[in-house]
Short mmCIF file of C-alpha atoms and ligand atoms in Angstrom, two decimals:
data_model
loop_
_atom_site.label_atom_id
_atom_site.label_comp_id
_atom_site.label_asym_id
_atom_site.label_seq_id
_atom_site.Cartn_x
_atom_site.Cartn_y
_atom_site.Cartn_z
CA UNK A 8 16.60 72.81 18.92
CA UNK A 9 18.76 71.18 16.59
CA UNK A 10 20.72 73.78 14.04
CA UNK A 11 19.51 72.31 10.11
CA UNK A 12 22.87 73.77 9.14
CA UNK A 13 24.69 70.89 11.68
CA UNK A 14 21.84 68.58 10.63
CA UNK A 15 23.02 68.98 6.90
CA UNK A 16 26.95 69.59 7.94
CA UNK A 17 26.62 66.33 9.80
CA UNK A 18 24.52 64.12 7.21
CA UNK A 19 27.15 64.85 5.07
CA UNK A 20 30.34 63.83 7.09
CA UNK A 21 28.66 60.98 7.72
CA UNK A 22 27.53 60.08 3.58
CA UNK A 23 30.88 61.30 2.96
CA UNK A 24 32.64 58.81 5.39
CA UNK A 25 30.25 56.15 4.40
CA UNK A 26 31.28 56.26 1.40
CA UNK A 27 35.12 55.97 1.71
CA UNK A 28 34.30 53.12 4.12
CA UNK A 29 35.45 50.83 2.07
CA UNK A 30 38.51 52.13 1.73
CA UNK A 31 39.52 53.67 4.61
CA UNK A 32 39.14 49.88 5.80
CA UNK A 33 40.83 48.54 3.49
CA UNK A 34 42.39 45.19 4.90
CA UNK A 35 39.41 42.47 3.85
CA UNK A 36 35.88 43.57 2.80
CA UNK A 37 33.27 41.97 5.74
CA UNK A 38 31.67 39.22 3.95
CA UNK A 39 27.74 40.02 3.59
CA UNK A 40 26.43 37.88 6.36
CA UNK A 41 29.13 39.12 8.64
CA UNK A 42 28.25 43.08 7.91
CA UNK A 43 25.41 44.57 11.22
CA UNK A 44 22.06 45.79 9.85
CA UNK A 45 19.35 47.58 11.68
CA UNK A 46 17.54 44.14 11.63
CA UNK A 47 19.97 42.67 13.62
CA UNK A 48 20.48 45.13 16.25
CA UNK A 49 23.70 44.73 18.95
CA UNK A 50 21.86 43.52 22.10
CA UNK A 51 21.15 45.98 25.03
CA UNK A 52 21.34 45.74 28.65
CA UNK A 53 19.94 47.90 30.95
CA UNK A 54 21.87 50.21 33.40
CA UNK A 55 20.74 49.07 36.53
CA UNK A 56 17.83 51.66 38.44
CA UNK A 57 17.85 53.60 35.45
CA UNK A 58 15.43 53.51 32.06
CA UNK A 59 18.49 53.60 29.94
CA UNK A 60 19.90 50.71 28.72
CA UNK A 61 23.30 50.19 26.40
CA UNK A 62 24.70 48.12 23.85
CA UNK A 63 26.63 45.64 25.10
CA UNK A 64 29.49 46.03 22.43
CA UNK A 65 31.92 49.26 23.22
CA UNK A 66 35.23 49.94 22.38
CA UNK A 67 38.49 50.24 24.60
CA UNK A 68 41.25 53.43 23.73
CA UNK A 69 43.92 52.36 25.88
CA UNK A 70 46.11 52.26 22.37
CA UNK A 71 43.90 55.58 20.84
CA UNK A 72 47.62 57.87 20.89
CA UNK A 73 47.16 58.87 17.57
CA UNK A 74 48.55 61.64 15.32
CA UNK A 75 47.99 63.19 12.19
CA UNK A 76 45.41 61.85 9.52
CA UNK A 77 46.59 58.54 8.46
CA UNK A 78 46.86 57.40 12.38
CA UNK A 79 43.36 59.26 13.56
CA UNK A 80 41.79 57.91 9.90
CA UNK A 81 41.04 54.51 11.04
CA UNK A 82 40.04 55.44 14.95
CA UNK A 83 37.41 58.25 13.30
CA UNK A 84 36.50 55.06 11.01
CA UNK A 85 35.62 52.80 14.45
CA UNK A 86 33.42 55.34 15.76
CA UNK A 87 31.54 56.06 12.32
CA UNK A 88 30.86 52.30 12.14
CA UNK A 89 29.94 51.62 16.28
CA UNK A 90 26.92 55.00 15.61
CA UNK A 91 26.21 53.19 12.16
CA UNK A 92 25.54 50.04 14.15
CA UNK A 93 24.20 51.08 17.61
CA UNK A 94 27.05 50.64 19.32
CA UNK A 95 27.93 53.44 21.71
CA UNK A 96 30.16 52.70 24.85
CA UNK A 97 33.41 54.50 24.42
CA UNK A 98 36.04 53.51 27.63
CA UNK A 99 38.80 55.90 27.97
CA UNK A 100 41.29 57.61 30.36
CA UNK A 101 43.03 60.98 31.27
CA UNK A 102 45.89 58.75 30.70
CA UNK A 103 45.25 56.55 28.12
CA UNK A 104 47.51 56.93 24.08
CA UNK A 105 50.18 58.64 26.54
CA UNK A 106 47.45 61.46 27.34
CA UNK A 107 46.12 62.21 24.01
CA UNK A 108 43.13 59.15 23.66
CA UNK A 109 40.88 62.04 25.05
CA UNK A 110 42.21 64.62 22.69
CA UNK A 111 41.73 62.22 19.47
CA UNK A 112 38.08 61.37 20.34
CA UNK A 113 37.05 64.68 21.08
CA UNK A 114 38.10 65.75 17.56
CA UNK A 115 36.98 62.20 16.21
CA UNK A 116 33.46 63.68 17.66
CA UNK A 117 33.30 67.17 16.83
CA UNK A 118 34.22 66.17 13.04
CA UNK A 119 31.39 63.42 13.12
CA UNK A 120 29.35 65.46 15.13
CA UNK A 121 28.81 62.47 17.07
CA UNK A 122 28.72 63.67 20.31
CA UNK A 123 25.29 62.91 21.18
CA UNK A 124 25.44 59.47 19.63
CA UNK A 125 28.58 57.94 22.20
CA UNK A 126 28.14 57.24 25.73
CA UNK A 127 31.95 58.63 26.73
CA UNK A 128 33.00 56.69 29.98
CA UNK A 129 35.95 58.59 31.12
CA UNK A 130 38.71 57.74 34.49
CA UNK A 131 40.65 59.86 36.33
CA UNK A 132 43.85 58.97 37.83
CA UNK A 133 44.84 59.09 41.65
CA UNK A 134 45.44 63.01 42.49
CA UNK A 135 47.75 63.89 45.10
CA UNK A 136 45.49 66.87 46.49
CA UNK A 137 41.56 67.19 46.00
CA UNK A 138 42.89 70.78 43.32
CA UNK A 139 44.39 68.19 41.70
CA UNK A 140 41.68 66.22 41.23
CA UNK A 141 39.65 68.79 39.78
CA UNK A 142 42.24 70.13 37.78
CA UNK A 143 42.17 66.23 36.24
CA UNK A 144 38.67 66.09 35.98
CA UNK A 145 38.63 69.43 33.80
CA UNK A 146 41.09 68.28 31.62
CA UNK A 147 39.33 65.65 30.61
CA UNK A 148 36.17 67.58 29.84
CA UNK A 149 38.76 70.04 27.77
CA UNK A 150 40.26 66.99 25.42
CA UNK A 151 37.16 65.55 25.15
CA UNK A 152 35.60 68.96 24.23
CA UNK A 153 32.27 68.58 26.51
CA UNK A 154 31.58 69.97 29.72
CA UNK A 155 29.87 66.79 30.87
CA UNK A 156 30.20 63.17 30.04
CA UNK A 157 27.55 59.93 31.27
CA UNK A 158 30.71 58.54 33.68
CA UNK A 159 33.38 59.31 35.66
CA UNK A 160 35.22 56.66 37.18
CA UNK A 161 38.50 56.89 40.12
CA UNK A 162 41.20 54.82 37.73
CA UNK A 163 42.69 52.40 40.54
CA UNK A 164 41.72 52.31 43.98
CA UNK A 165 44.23 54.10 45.29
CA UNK A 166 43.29 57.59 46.66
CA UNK A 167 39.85 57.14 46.43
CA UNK A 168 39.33 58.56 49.07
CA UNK A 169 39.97 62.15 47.55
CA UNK A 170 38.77 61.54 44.40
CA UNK A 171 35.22 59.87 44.61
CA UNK A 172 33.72 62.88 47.19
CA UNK A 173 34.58 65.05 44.21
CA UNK A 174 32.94 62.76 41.67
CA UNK A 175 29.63 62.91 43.87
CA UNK A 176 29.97 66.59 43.50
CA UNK A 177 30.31 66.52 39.43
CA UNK A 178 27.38 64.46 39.70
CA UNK A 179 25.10 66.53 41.53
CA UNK A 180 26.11 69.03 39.13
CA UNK A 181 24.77 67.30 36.21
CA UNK A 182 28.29 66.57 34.84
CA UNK A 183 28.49 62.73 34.77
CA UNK A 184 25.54 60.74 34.91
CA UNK A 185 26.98 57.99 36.66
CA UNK A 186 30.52 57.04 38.92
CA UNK A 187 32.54 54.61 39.99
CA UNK A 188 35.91 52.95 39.99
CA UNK A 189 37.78 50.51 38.23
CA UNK A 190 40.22 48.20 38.71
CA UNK A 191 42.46 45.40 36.96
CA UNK A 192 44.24 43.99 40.24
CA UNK A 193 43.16 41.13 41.62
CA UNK A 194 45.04 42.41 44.72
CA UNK A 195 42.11 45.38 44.71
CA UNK A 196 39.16 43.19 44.90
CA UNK A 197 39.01 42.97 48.63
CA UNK A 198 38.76 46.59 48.19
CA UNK A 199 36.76 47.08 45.37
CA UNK A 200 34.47 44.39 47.64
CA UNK A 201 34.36 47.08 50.33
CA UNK A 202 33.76 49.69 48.32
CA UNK A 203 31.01 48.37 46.67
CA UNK A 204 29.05 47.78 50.15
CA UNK A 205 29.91 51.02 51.28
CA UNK A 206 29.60 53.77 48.68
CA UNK A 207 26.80 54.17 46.58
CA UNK A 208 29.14 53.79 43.23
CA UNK A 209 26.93 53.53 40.26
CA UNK A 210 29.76 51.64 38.30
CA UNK A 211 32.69 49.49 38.25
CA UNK A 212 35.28 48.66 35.29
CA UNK A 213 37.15 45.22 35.93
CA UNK A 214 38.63 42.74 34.09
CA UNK A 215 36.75 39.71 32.80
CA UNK A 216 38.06 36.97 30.29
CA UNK A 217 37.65 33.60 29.56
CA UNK A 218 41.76 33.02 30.56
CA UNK A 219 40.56 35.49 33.72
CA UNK A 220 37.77 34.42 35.67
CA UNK A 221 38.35 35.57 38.77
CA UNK A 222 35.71 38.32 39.12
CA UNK A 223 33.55 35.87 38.08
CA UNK A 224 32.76 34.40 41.74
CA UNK A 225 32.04 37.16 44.12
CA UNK A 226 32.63 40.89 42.36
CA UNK A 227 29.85 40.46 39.30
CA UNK A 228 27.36 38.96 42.02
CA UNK A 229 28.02 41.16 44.62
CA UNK A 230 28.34 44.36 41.59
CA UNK A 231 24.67 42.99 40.58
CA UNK A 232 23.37 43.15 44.05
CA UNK A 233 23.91 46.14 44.57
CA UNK A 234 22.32 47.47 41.21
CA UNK A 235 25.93 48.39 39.55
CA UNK A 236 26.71 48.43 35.79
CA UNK A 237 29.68 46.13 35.18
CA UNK A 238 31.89 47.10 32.35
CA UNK A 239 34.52 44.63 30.77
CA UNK A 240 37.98 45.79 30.36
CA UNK A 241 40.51 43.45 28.73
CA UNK A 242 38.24 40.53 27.58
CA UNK A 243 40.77 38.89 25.30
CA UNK A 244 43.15 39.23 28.78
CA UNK A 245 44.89 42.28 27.24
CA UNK A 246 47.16 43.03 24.15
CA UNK A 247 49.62 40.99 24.64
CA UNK A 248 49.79 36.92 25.59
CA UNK A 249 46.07 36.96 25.84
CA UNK A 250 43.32 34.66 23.76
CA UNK A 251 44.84 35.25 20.33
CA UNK A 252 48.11 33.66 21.01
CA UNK A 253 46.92 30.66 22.48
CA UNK A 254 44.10 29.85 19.66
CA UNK A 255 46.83 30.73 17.13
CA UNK A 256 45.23 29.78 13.56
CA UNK A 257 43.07 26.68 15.26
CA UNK A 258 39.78 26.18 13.58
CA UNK A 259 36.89 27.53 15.97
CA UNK A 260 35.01 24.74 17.62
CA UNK A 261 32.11 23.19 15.74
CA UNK A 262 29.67 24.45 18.60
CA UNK A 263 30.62 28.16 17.31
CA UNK A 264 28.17 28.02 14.64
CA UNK A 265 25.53 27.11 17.00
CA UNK A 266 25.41 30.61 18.57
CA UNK A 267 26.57 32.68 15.42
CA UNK A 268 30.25 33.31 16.53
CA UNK A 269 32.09 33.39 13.62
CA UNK A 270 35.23 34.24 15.01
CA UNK A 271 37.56 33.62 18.38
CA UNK A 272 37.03 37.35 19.22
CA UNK A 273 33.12 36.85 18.88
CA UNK A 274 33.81 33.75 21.16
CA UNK A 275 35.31 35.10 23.50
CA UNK A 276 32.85 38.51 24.30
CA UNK A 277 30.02 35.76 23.70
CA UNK A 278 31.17 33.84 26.78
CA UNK A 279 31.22 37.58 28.54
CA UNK A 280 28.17 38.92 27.72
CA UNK A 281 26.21 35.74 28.44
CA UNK A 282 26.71 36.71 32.42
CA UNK A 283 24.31 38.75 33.03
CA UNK A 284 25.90 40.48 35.75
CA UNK A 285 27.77 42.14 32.78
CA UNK A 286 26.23 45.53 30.89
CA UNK A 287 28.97 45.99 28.78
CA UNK A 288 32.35 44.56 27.33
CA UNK A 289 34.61 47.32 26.01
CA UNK A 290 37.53 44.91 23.85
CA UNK A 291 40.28 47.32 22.70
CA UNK A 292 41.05 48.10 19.19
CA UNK A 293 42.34 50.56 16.54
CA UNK A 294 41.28 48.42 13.71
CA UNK A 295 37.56 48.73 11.99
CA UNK A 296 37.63 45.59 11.10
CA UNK A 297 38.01 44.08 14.37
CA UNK A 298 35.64 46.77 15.65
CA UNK A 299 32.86 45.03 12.94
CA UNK A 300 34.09 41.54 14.00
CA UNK A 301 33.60 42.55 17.66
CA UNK A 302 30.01 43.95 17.48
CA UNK A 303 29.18 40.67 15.63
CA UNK A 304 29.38 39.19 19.46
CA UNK A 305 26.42 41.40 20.42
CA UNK A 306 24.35 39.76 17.79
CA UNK A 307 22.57 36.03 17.79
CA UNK A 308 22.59 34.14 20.66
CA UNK A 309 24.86 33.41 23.89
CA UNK A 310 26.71 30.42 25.13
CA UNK A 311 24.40 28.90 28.09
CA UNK A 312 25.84 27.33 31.18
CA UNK A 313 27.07 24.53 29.39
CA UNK A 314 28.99 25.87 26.05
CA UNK A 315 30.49 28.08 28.80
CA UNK A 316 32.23 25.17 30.28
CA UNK A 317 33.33 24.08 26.70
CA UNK A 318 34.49 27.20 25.88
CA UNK A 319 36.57 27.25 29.38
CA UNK A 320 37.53 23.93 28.82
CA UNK A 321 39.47 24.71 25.47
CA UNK A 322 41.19 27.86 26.81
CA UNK A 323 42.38 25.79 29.89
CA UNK A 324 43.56 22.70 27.72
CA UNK A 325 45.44 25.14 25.84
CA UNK A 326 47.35 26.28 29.02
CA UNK A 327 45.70 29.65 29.55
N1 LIG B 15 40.52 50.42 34.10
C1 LIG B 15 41.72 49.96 33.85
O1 LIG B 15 42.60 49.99 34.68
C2 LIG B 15 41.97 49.34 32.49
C3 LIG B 15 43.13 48.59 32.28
C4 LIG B 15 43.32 47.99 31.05
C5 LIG B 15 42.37 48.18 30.05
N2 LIG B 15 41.26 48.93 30.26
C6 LIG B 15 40.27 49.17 29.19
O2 LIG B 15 39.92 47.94 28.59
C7 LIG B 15 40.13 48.04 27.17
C8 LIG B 15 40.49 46.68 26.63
O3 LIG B 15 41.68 46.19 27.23
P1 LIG B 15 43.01 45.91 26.39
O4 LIG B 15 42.93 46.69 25.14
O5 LIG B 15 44.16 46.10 27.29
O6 LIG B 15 42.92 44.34 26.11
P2 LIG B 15 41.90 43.42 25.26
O7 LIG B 15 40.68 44.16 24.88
O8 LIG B 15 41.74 42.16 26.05
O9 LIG B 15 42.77 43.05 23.97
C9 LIG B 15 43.11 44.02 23.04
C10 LIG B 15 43.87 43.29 21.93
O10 LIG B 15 42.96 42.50 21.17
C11 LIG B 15 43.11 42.79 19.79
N3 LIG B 15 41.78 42.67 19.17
C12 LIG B 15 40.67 43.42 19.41
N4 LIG B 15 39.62 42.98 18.69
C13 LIG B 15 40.09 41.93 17.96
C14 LIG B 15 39.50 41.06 17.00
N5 LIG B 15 38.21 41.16 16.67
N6 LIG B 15 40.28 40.10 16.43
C15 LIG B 15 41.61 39.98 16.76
N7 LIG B 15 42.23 40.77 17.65
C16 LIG B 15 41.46 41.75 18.25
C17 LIG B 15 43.64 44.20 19.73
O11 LIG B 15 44.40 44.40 18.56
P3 LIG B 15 43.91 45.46 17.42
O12 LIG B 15 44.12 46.83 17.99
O13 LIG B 15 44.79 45.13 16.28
O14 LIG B 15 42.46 45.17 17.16
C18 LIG B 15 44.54 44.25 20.97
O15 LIG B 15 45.84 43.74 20.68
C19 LIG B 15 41.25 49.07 27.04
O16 LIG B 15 41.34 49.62 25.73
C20 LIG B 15 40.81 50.06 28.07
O17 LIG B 15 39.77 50.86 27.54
C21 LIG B 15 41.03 49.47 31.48
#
């Protein structure tokens, strides 16, 4: 039963944060057609075999390392906005902000009281010993501050073998809803091939771009065959050289308008989301603004087969 003390405690952070929105923002006020409302809701895909379904808009932590107010201020702003919206999918890592991402959404969480409102996709990294593995796995729970999240994923292939018979366990237990692995090496994908025929994963985490295609061809088929969520790390092919520095300040191509992208981040998570081998893309960010920008690519419509091409063929004529 839900406390009316939380209720009120919680209606309040949230009015409270609302209001200082603006503010705590702060670098360019989202023009009115570019600001989410319920009408427009972020599109949802459903988790394969299961009656839930997600929005296909999350948000990556890989940089989430923050400390004191002024660095968490913006993160806790990200999260307000993505519940505000509908978005939900929150991709971390035992390892991710140097070990502290977990830490800094757990207390992002307990002050919005948001806990129920995120679906909090956590990875553990290779353990030496199956103790190990477990001792990982707790850890998480303890930064995050939950004793059970909706997934648990093996971070790298390596010593999966240790680490996913555990997983299985923490599943039967009720303390993930779903597992898998993930991987950003091409050099993996025979592997992540193999494991996807063999073990009943629920989930992978790859990476998917329009400058990185390469899942495109067998994993997201084979993923959707075998009734597996797909979740998109790295979709502007990660924080450094990717999409941003080849577009520079180039105008957005004419066809943009045609599918409501009003940016080359929307692009770009557009050209993602329209395969629908994909459930969700999780681009990473610190800034709110981005964050708003970025769940603008779960709204309108997608790219079909053929503004796919175009959108290839500008990315490859700039050298990507
Ligand atoms: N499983 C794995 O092994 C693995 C490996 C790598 C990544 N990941 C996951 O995938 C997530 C995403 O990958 P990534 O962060 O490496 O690369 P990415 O999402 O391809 O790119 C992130 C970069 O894009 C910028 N950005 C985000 N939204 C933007 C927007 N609307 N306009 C302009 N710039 C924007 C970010 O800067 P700002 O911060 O300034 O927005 C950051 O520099 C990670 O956070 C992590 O959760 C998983």
């Amino acid at each position: 039963m839900t406390d009316p003390r939380s209720t009120t405690r919680r209606d309040a952070i949230k009015l409270g944060l609302l209001a200082g929105a603006g503010l705590a923002v702060g670098r360019r006020v989202p023009l009115l057609g570019e600001m989410p409302t319920r009408a427009q809701e972020i599109l949802t895909r459903p988790i394969p075999g299961t009656d839930e379904r997600l929005p296909v808009v999350g948000v990556g932590t890989n940089q989430w390392g923050a400390r004191g107010e002024e660095e968490i201020a913006p993160l806790r702003e990200i999260v307000r906005s993505m519940t505000e919206h509908g978005a939900r999918f929150i991709d971390t890592a035992r390892i991710y902000g140097r070990g502290r991402a977990e830490e800094v959404i757990g207390q992002i969480l307990r002050e919005l009281d948001a806990h129920d409102d995120v679906f909090i996709a956590t990875k553990v990294p290779t353990p030496e010993t199956r103790d190990a593995g477990v001792v990982s796995l707790e850890a998480c729970m303890t930064a995050l501050g939950v004793d059970r999240v909706a997934a648990l994923r093996v971070h790298f292939l390596d010593g999966v073998e240790i680490l996913l018979p555990i997983l299985r366990e923490w599943k039967e237990a009720g303390r993930a809803r779903y597992i898998g692995v993930t991987t950003m090496s091409e050099e993996q994908y025979p592997e992540l091939e193999r494991l996807i025929r063999e073990e009943s994963l629920d989930t992978i985490e790859i990476d998917y771009s329009v400058l990185d295609r390469a899942v495109a061809e067998r994993i997201l088929p084979l993923a959707a065959d075998h009734g597996l969520s797909v979740v998109v790390a790295r979709p502007f092919a990660g924080r450094r050289g990717g999409v941003f520095s080849l577009v520079g300040d180039r105008p957005l191509p004419d066809f943009a308008s045609e599918i409501g992208a009003t940016s080359w981040a929307q692009l770009c998570l557009k050209y993602i989301i329209a395969n629908p081998a994909v459930t969700v893309v999780i681009p990473g960010t610190d800034d709110p603004e981005h964050m708003i920008d970025n769940m603008g690519a779960g709204r309108g419509e997608l790219p079909d087969a053929d503004l796919r091409r175009r959108i290839e063929g500008i990315f490859d004529e700039l050298g990507g």
